[in-house]
Each structure stands twice: as C-alpha cells, then as structure tokens.
PDB file of C-alpha atoms in Angstrom:
ATOM      1  CA  UNK G 402     -19.705  -5.014   1.139  1.00 66.00           C
ATOM      2  CA  UNK G 403     -17.444  -6.942  -1.221  1.00 80.00           C
ATOM      3  CA  UNK G 404     -13.756  -6.091  -1.135  1.00 93.00           C
ATOM      4  CA  UNK G 405     -11.388  -5.292  -3.961  1.00 96.00           C
ATOM      5  CA  UNK G 406     -11.179  -8.173  -6.394  1.00 97.00           C
ATOM      6  CA  UNK G 407      -8.374  -8.892  -8.804  1.00 97.00           C
ATOM      7  CA  UNK G 408      -8.290 -11.329 -11.675  1.00 97.00           C
ATOM      8  CA  UNK G 409      -6.602 -13.537 -12.428  1.00 97.00           C
ATOM      9  CA  UNK G 410      -4.940 -14.460  -9.127  1.00 96.00           C
ATOM     10  CA  UNK G 411      -2.065 -16.287 -10.796  1.00 97.00           C
ATOM     11  CA  UNK G 412      -0.571 -15.976 -14.242  1.00 97.00           C
ATOM     12  CA  UNK G 413       2.394 -17.471 -16.065  1.00 98.00           C
ATOM     13  CA  UNK G 414       3.645 -15.758 -19.203  1.00 98.00           C
ATOM     14  CA  UNK G 415       6.665 -15.987 -21.476  1.00 98.00           C
ATOM     15  CA  UNK G 416       9.177 -13.230 -22.140  1.00 98.00           C
ATOM     16  CA  UNK G 417       8.016 -10.924 -24.910  1.00 98.00           C
ATOM     17  CA  UNK G 418       4.322 -11.569 -24.354  1.00 98.00           C
ATOM     18  CA  UNK G 419       1.891  -9.009 -23.014  1.00 98.00           C
ATOM     19  CA  UNK G 420      -0.518  -9.309 -20.116  1.00 98.00           C
ATOM     20  CA  UNK G 421      -3.651  -7.569 -18.868  1.00 98.00           C
ATOM     21  CA  UNK G 422      -4.646  -7.596 -15.212  1.00 98.00           C
ATOM     22  CA  UNK G 423      -8.048  -6.566 -13.929  1.00 98.00           C
ATOM     23  CA  UNK G 424      -9.199  -4.859 -10.755  1.00 98.00           C
ATOM     24  CA  UNK G 425     -12.730  -4.291  -9.489  1.00 98.00           C
ATOM     25  CA  UNK G 426     -12.821  -1.698  -6.716  1.00 97.00           C
ATOM     26  CA  UNK G 427     -15.130  -1.648  -3.738  1.00 96.00           C
ATOM     27  CA  UNK G 428     -18.565  -0.413  -4.756  1.00 95.00           C
ATOM     28  CA  UNK G 429     -18.648   3.377  -4.630  1.00 93.00           C
ATOM     29  CA  UNK G 430     -14.883   3.763  -4.746  1.00 94.00           C
ATOM     30  CA  UNK G 431     -13.740   5.918  -7.621  1.00 94.00           C
ATOM     31  CA  UNK G 432      -9.980   5.895  -7.170  1.00 94.00           C
ATOM     32  CA  UNK G 433      -7.860   2.909  -8.135  1.00 95.00           C
ATOM     33  CA  UNK G 434      -4.107   2.618  -7.626  1.00 94.00           C
ATOM     34  CA  UNK G 435      -1.733  -0.104  -8.774  1.00 95.00           C
ATOM     35  CA  UNK G 436       1.432  -1.330  -7.092  1.00 94.00           C
ATOM     36  CA  UNK G 437       4.152  -3.826  -7.901  1.00 96.00           C
ATOM     37  CA  UNK G 438       5.685  -5.883  -5.118  1.00 95.00           C
ATOM     38  CA  UNK G 439       8.924  -7.827  -5.468  1.00 94.00           C
ATOM     39  CA  UNK G 440      11.256  -9.249  -2.814  1.00 90.00           C
ATOM     40  CA  UNK G 441      14.072  -6.967  -3.931  1.00 87.00           C
ATOM     41  CA  UNK G 442      12.280  -3.656  -4.436  1.00 88.00           C
ATOM     42  CA  UNK G 443       9.375  -4.026  -2.045  1.00 88.00           C
ATOM     43  CA  UNK G 444       6.104  -2.244  -2.773  1.00 90.00           C
ATOM     44  CA  UNK G 445       6.356   0.272  -5.595  1.00 92.00           C
ATOM     45  CA  UNK G 446       3.647   2.605  -6.833  1.00 91.00           C
ATOM     46  CA  UNK G 447       2.713   2.188 -10.483  1.00 94.00           C
ATOM     47  CA  UNK G 448      -0.174   4.569 -11.157  1.00 91.00           C
ATOM     48  CA  UNK G 449      -3.424   5.998  -9.865  1.00 92.00           C
ATOM     49  CA  UNK G 450      -6.674   6.461 -11.747  1.00 94.00           C
ATOM     50  CA  UNK G 451      -9.630   8.583 -10.811  1.00 93.00           C
ATOM     51  CA  UNK G 452     -12.652   9.335 -12.989  1.00 92.00           C
ATOM     52  CA  UNK G 453     -11.091   7.449 -15.892  1.00 95.00           C
ATOM     53  CA  UNK G 454      -8.005   9.671 -15.860  1.00 95.00           C
ATOM     54  CA  UNK G 455      -4.487   8.816 -14.768  1.00 93.00           C
ATOM     55  CA  UNK G 456      -3.706  11.180 -11.898  1.00 91.00           C
ATOM     56  CA  UNK G 457      -0.326   9.984 -10.753  1.00 88.00           C
ATOM     57  CA  UNK G 458       2.419   7.767 -12.116  1.00 90.00           C
ATOM     58  CA  UNK G 459       5.395   5.997 -10.605  1.00 90.00           C
ATOM     59  CA  UNK G 460       8.815   5.444 -12.144  1.00 90.00           C
ATOM     60  CA  UNK G 461       8.061   2.582 -14.485  1.00 95.00           C
ATOM     61  CA  UNK G 462       8.772   2.278 -18.220  1.00 96.00           C
ATOM     62  CA  UNK G 463       6.122   2.910 -20.811  1.00 96.00           C
ATOM     63  CA  UNK G 464       5.561  -0.837 -21.169  1.00 97.00           C
ATOM     64  CA  UNK G 465       3.362  -0.479 -18.109  1.00 98.00           C
ATOM     65  CA  UNK G 466       0.044   1.159 -18.809  1.00 97.00           C
ATOM     66  CA  UNK G 467      -3.433   1.184 -17.431  1.00 97.00           C
ATOM     67  CA  UNK G 468      -6.904   2.512 -17.795  1.00 97.00           C
ATOM     68  CA  UNK G 469     -10.073   2.985 -15.817  1.00 97.00           C
ATOM     69  CA  UNK G 470     -13.585   2.484 -17.046  1.00 97.00           C
ATOM     70  CA  UNK G 471     -16.705   4.482 -16.276  1.00 96.00           C
ATOM     71  CA  UNK G 472     -17.731   1.929 -13.647  1.00 95.00           C
ATOM     72  CA  UNK G 473     -14.351   2.523 -11.912  1.00 96.00           C
ATOM     73  CA  UNK G 474     -13.030  -0.911 -12.807  1.00 97.00           C
ATOM     74  CA  UNK G 475      -9.427  -0.738 -13.883  1.00 98.00           C
ATOM     75  CA  UNK G 476      -7.015  -2.732 -15.970  1.00 98.00           C
ATOM     76  CA  UNK G 477      -3.272  -2.592 -16.215  1.00 98.00           C
ATOM     77  CA  UNK G 478      -1.277  -3.856 -19.144  1.00 98.00           C
ATOM     78  CA  UNK G 479       2.355  -4.854 -19.394  1.00 98.00           C
ATOM     79  CA  UNK G 480       3.744  -5.296 -22.893  1.00 96.00           C
ATOM     80  CA  UNK G 481       6.919  -7.061 -24.000  1.00 97.00           C
ATOM     81  CA  UNK G 482       7.267  -8.881 -20.704  1.00 98.00           C
ATOM     82  CA  UNK G 483      10.693  -9.243 -19.121  1.00 98.00           C
ATOM     83  CA  UNK G 484      11.824 -11.694 -16.461  1.00 97.00           C
ATOM     84  CA  UNK G 485      12.061  -8.810 -14.007  1.00 96.00           C
ATOM     85  CA  UNK G 486       8.344  -8.157 -14.347  1.00 97.00           C
ATOM     86  CA  UNK G 487       7.658 -11.240 -12.257  1.00 98.00           C
ATOM     87  CA  UNK G 488       5.945  -9.845  -9.199  1.00 97.00           C
ATOM     88  CA  UNK G 489       2.798  -9.527  -7.171  1.00 97.00           C
ATOM     89  CA  UNK G 490       0.625  -6.798  -8.668  1.00 98.00           C
ATOM     90  CA  UNK G 491      -1.675  -5.165  -6.167  1.00 97.00           C
ATOM     91  CA  UNK G 492      -4.653  -2.966  -6.779  1.00 96.00           C
ATOM     92  CA  UNK G 493      -6.104  -0.630  -4.163  1.00 95.00           C
ATOM     93  CA  UNK G 494      -9.268   1.423  -4.185  1.00 95.00           C
ATOM     94  CA  UNK G 495     -10.481   4.404  -2.203  1.00 92.00           C
ATOM     95  CA  UNK G 496     -13.550   6.601  -2.184  1.00 90.00           C
ATOM     96  CA  UNK G 497     -11.887   9.577  -3.822  1.00 80.00           C
ATOM     97  CA  UNK G 498      -8.522  11.164  -4.394  1.00 78.00           C
ATOM     98  CA  UNK G 499      -6.998  12.633  -1.337  1.00 63.00           C
ATOM     99  CA  UNK G 500      -8.954  10.478   1.033  1.00 54.00           C
ATOM    100  CA  UNK G 501      -7.219   8.483   3.589  1.00 69.00           C
ATOM    101  CA  UNK G 502      -7.783   4.818   3.343  1.00 85.00           C
ATOM    102  CA  UNK G 503      -6.829   2.599   0.485  1.00 90.00           C
ATOM    103  CA  UNK G 504      -8.243  -0.918   0.466  1.00 93.00           C
ATOM    104  CA  UNK G 505      -6.045  -3.464  -1.219  1.00 94.00           C
ATOM    105  CA  UNK G 506      -6.999  -6.541  -3.177  1.00 95.00           C
ATOM    106  CA  UNK G 507      -5.262  -9.915  -2.827  1.00 94.00           C
ATOM    107  CA  UNK G 508      -3.069  -9.280  -5.838  1.00 96.00           C
ATOM    108  CA  UNK G 509      -2.203 -11.064  -9.066  1.00 97.00           C
ATOM    109  CA  UNK G 510       0.952 -13.161  -8.951  1.00 97.00           C
ATOM    110  CA  UNK G 511       2.650 -12.847 -12.367  1.00 98.00           C
ATOM    111  CA  UNK G 512       5.492 -15.174 -13.282  1.00 98.00           C
ATOM    112  CA  UNK G 513       7.452 -14.499 -16.458  1.00 98.00           C
ATOM    113  CA  UNK G 514       9.532 -17.389 -17.804  1.00 97.00           C
TER     114      UNK G 514
ATOM    115  CA  UNK I1449      12.160   7.563  -2.013  1.00 58.00           C
ATOM    116  CA  UNK I1450      10.529   6.771   1.293  1.00 61.00           C
ATOM    117  CA  UNK I1451      10.617   9.694   3.673  1.00 83.00           C
ATOM    118  CA  UNK I1452      10.577   7.552   6.789  1.00 91.00           C
ATOM    119  CA  UNK I1453      12.987   5.450   8.834  1.00 93.00           C
ATOM    120  CA  UNK I1454      11.788   2.405  10.733  1.00 96.00           C
ATOM    121  CA  UNK I1455      13.564  -0.419  12.563  1.00 97.00           C
ATOM    122  CA  UNK I1456      13.928  -3.506  10.421  1.00 96.00           C
ATOM    123  CA  UNK I1457      12.305  -5.817  12.937  1.00 97.00           C
ATOM    124  CA  UNK I1458      10.830  -5.925  16.424  1.00 97.00           C
ATOM    125  CA  UNK I1459       9.547  -8.539  18.826  1.00 97.00           C
ATOM    126  CA  UNK I1460       6.635  -8.181  21.201  1.00 97.00           C
ATOM    127  CA  UNK I1461       5.112 -10.622  23.679  1.00 97.00           C
ATOM    128  CA  UNK I1462       1.519 -11.615  23.056  1.00 97.00           C
ATOM    129  CA  UNK I1463      -0.883  -9.547  25.151  1.00 97.00           C
ATOM    130  CA  UNK I1464       1.566  -6.695  25.596  1.00 97.00           C
ATOM    131  CA  UNK I1465       1.464  -3.345  23.840  1.00 97.00           C
ATOM    132  CA  UNK I1466       3.512  -3.168  20.656  1.00 98.00           C
ATOM    133  CA  UNK I1467       5.102   0.229  20.107  1.00 98.00           C
ATOM    134  CA  UNK I1468       6.430   0.750  16.592  1.00 98.00           C
ATOM    135  CA  UNK I1469       8.537   3.886  16.058  1.00 97.00           C
ATOM    136  CA  UNK I1470       8.951   5.894  12.869  1.00 96.00           C
ATOM    137  CA  UNK I1471      11.213   8.827  12.118  1.00 95.00           C
ATOM    138  CA  UNK I1472      10.107  11.354   9.505  1.00 92.00           C
ATOM    139  CA  UNK I1473      12.353  14.342  10.158  1.00 91.00           C
ATOM    140  CA  UNK I1474      11.767  15.922   6.731  1.00 88.00           C
ATOM    141  CA  UNK I1475       7.973  15.921   6.969  1.00 90.00           C
ATOM    142  CA  UNK I1476       6.341  19.068   5.663  1.00 87.00           C
ATOM    143  CA  UNK I1477       3.332  20.899   6.987  1.00 85.00           C
ATOM    144  CA  UNK I1478       0.750  19.370   4.668  1.00 84.00           C
ATOM    145  CA  UNK I1479       1.971  15.795   4.875  1.00 88.00           C
ATOM    146  CA  UNK I1480       0.119  13.173   6.844  1.00 90.00           C
ATOM    147  CA  UNK I1481       1.554  10.138   8.594  1.00 92.00           C
ATOM    148  CA  UNK I1482      -0.103   6.885   7.505  1.00 92.00           C
ATOM    149  CA  UNK I1483       0.333   3.389   8.820  1.00 94.00           C
ATOM    150  CA  UNK I1484      -0.397   0.240   6.852  1.00 94.00           C
ATOM    151  CA  UNK I1485       0.476  -3.349   7.570  1.00 96.00           C
ATOM    152  CA  UNK I1486       0.898  -6.390   5.384  1.00 95.00           C
ATOM    153  CA  UNK I1487       0.270  -9.845   6.715  1.00 94.00           C
ATOM    154  CA  UNK I1488       2.069 -12.576   4.813  1.00 87.00           C
ATOM    155  CA  UNK I1489       0.528 -13.335   1.416  1.00 79.00           C
ATOM    156  CA  UNK I1490      -2.112 -10.625   1.733  1.00 87.00           C
ATOM    157  CA  UNK I1491      -2.470  -7.101   0.376  1.00 90.00           C
ATOM    158  CA  UNK I1492      -1.597  -4.209   2.690  1.00 93.00           C
ATOM    159  CA  UNK I1493      -4.204  -3.114   5.207  1.00 94.00           C
ATOM    160  CA  UNK I1494      -4.820   0.470   6.274  1.00 92.00           C
ATOM    161  CA  UNK I1495      -4.422   1.006  10.030  1.00 95.00           C
ATOM    162  CA  UNK I1496      -4.530   4.683  10.909  1.00 94.00           C
ATOM    163  CA  UNK I1497      -3.334   8.114   9.882  1.00 92.00           C
ATOM    164  CA  UNK I1498      -2.786  11.539  11.459  1.00 93.00           C
ATOM    165  CA  UNK I1499      -1.536  15.043  10.815  1.00 92.00           C
ATOM    166  CA  UNK I1500      -0.460  16.443  14.171  1.00 91.00           C
ATOM    167  CA  UNK I1501      -2.901  15.280  16.815  1.00 87.00           C
ATOM    168  CA  UNK I1502      -2.817  11.857  18.363  1.00 94.00           C
ATOM    169  CA  UNK I1503      -5.338   9.487  16.834  1.00 96.00           C
ATOM    170  CA  UNK I1504      -7.037   6.311  18.022  1.00 97.00           C
ATOM    171  CA  UNK I1505      -9.283   3.827  16.300  1.00 96.00           C
ATOM    172  CA  UNK I1506     -10.376   0.272  16.921  1.00 95.00           C
ATOM    173  CA  UNK I1507      -7.085  -1.115  15.677  1.00 95.00           C
ATOM    174  CA  UNK I1508      -4.404   1.166  17.081  1.00 97.00           C
ATOM    175  CA  UNK I1509      -3.268   4.504  18.428  1.00 98.00           C
ATOM    176  CA  UNK I1510      -0.955   6.924  16.674  1.00 98.00           C
ATOM    177  CA  UNK I1511       1.192   9.256  18.738  1.00 97.00           C
ATOM    178  CA  UNK I1512       2.869  12.083  16.787  1.00 96.00           C
ATOM    179  CA  UNK I1513       5.513  14.223  18.481  1.00 95.00           C
ATOM    180  CA  UNK I1514       4.887  17.935  18.766  1.00 94.00           C
ATOM    181  CA  UNK I1515       7.563  18.751  16.174  1.00 94.00           C
ATOM    182  CA  UNK I1516       6.079  16.029  13.907  1.00 94.00           C
ATOM    183  CA  UNK I1517       9.501  14.571  13.234  1.00 94.00           C
ATOM    184  CA  UNK I1518       8.579  11.163  14.607  1.00 95.00           C
ATOM    185  CA  UNK I1519       5.598   9.044  15.537  1.00 96.00           C
ATOM    186  CA  UNK I1520       4.726   5.787  17.277  1.00 97.00           C
ATOM    187  CA  UNK I1521       2.074   3.273  16.338  1.00 98.00           C
ATOM    188  CA  UNK I1522       0.684   1.467  19.361  1.00 98.00           C
ATOM    189  CA  UNK I1523      -1.129  -1.861  19.187  1.00 98.00           C
ATOM    190  CA  UNK I1524      -2.507  -2.012  22.727  1.00 96.00           C
ATOM    191  CA  UNK I1525      -2.828  -5.767  23.172  1.00 94.00           C
ATOM    192  CA  UNK I1526      -0.847  -7.556  20.520  1.00 96.00           C
ATOM    193  CA  UNK I1527      -2.026 -10.970  19.334  1.00 97.00           C
ATOM    194  CA  UNK I1528      -0.370 -13.522  17.100  1.00 96.00           C
ATOM    195  CA  UNK I1529      -2.523 -12.234  14.242  1.00 95.00           C
ATOM    196  CA  UNK I1530      -0.714  -8.894  14.470  1.00 97.00           C
ATOM    197  CA  UNK I1531       2.467 -10.498  13.128  1.00 97.00           C
ATOM    198  CA  UNK I1532       3.078  -8.518   9.937  1.00 97.00           C
ATOM    199  CA  UNK I1533       5.244  -5.928   8.214  1.00 96.00           C
ATOM    200  CA  UNK I1534       4.214  -2.450   9.351  1.00 97.00           C
ATOM    201  CA  UNK I1535       4.757   0.488   7.012  1.00 95.00           C
ATOM    202  CA  UNK I1536       4.966   4.107   8.114  1.00 95.00           C
ATOM    203  CA  UNK I1537       4.267   6.413   5.176  1.00 91.00           C
ATOM    204  CA  UNK I1538       4.414  10.167   4.872  1.00 89.00           C
ATOM    205  CA  UNK I1539       2.606  11.848   2.041  1.00 83.00           C
ATOM    206  CA  UNK I1540       0.529  14.801   1.059  1.00 75.00           C
ATOM    207  CA  UNK I1541      -3.177  14.160   0.837  1.00 67.00           C
ATOM    208  CA  UNK I1542      -3.303  13.495  -2.897  1.00 69.00           C
ATOM    209  CA  UNK I1543       0.217  12.273  -3.416  1.00 78.00           C
ATOM    210  CA  UNK I1544       1.221   8.760  -4.320  1.00 76.00           C
ATOM    211  CA  UNK I1545       1.945   6.318  -1.529  1.00 77.00           C
ATOM    212  CA  UNK I1546       5.611   5.376  -1.259  1.00 80.00           C
ATOM    213  CA  UNK I1547       6.219   2.313   0.863  1.00 83.00           C
ATOM    214  CA  UNK I1548       9.617   1.872   2.500  1.00 84.00           C
ATOM    215  CA  UNK I1549      10.956  -1.386   3.903  1.00 88.00           C
ATOM    216  CA  UNK I1550       8.742  -1.317   6.976  1.00 94.00           C
ATOM    217  CA  UNK I1551       9.177  -3.031  10.340  1.00 97.00           C
ATOM    218  CA  UNK I1552       8.688  -6.770  10.587  1.00 97.00           C
ATOM    219  CA  UNK I1553       6.825  -7.279  13.863  1.00 98.00           C
ATOM    220  CA  UNK I1554       6.992 -10.703  15.473  1.00 97.00           C
ATOM    221  CA  UNK I1555       4.465 -11.438  18.179  1.00 97.00           C
ATOM    222  CA  UNK I1556       5.871 -14.050  20.552  1.00 95.00           C
ATOM    223  CA  UNK I1557       3.512 -16.507  22.268  1.00 93.00           C
TER     224      UNK I1557
END
C-alpha cells in the first residue's frame, strides 16, 4: 500500500507570495492532519480535516488555511508568506478521527526568502 | 502545551534494551499515551499507544504505571536504526496531537 505522499518536496518562495502544498493520504484514510516543524518551535499542529470538514485547528494565524477534497486529498495554503514560515510542513493521515495511528508523509520543505 | 516531560537525551548500547521514561502527571481519565519517533529527515512514525494496560507490539512495549502518571517505552533490542527523537504524547482520542521536545536517543555501537 502506498504511503502518504506530499508535493512538492521542496519549495522556495519570496516574502509576500502565497503557496499551496498538497497531500495524498494512504488509500482508505479519511483523516488528514497538517503540522509545521521548525528547529525553534519543534512540531506544531496546524489543522485536521475529516470528511472535507476542518475538525481541529492549532494556534496559527488566518494566513494558514486548508481544505480536503471528496477523495480525502488535502491542500494547505499559506498567504502573504513571511520569513518565519520557512519550515518543514508535514501531512499525516489516519483511517478515521479518534483512531490511533497517524502515518506521516516525508514533508514539504518550504524556504521563504 | 505538551502535557509530558521527557529527558532531553539518552544513550543506549546497541543490542541492549532502551527504556525511555515519560512523566504525565496531569493525565486525565480519557487520555491515551502515544509514542512516536522521528528519524532524521523523515516524518514521525507511530510506535505504540495505551490507556492503562501495558501494551506490546512488534516495535516496542509500553509500560504505564498504575496511577497513570508516568510510562516507559521499551525497545527490547536497540539497533543503530533506532537512533531518533522519541515523542511521548498524551491526548484524548479525538484531540489534536501536541508534540513536545521529545528524547533524543543515541544508540552506541
């Protein structure tokens, strides 16, 4: 069974631009969560989607948004990029909400210059 | 905020059991203890979870104290590939995962 895939793997953007990251969950998984990882703050939860609805949200500004499609694929968008948005963005999928195991993708490395 | 306390780093000799402690003194009755690890440059990997009974799977064992205020993850025969940051997470079943700083485990040859 294929794992969680994320595209693109690497991205370089300029301050003020916007970016869209994509995540394809494991087949059959309906829950997708997003995380940001930086050396200073570690792994931080961004949001969780299940059945095309946002179910949970972390403490991030409104510039960070996401959505989930009917096939469970998910995208996250960051508008008006800031230097501090440079990070590894990780997506994780699981069978359903409230189930135990989240499977993480390799991440998208975003660099904002 | 993370609800757990873990040592910053630990060393373990290859082939020996690695015992990683975690304190979660404020855990509530419906919160599970989860363990994940992150090997350098990879996404986190689920290891095991438990509520109050000890648990074992092909990767590890999880020992939870009777009062549930602490737990220990045991890797029975550590290998160099087990070198990673290990995260102990406490959360309710449908709550968001909050990662703390974790324990950096070094397996020594």
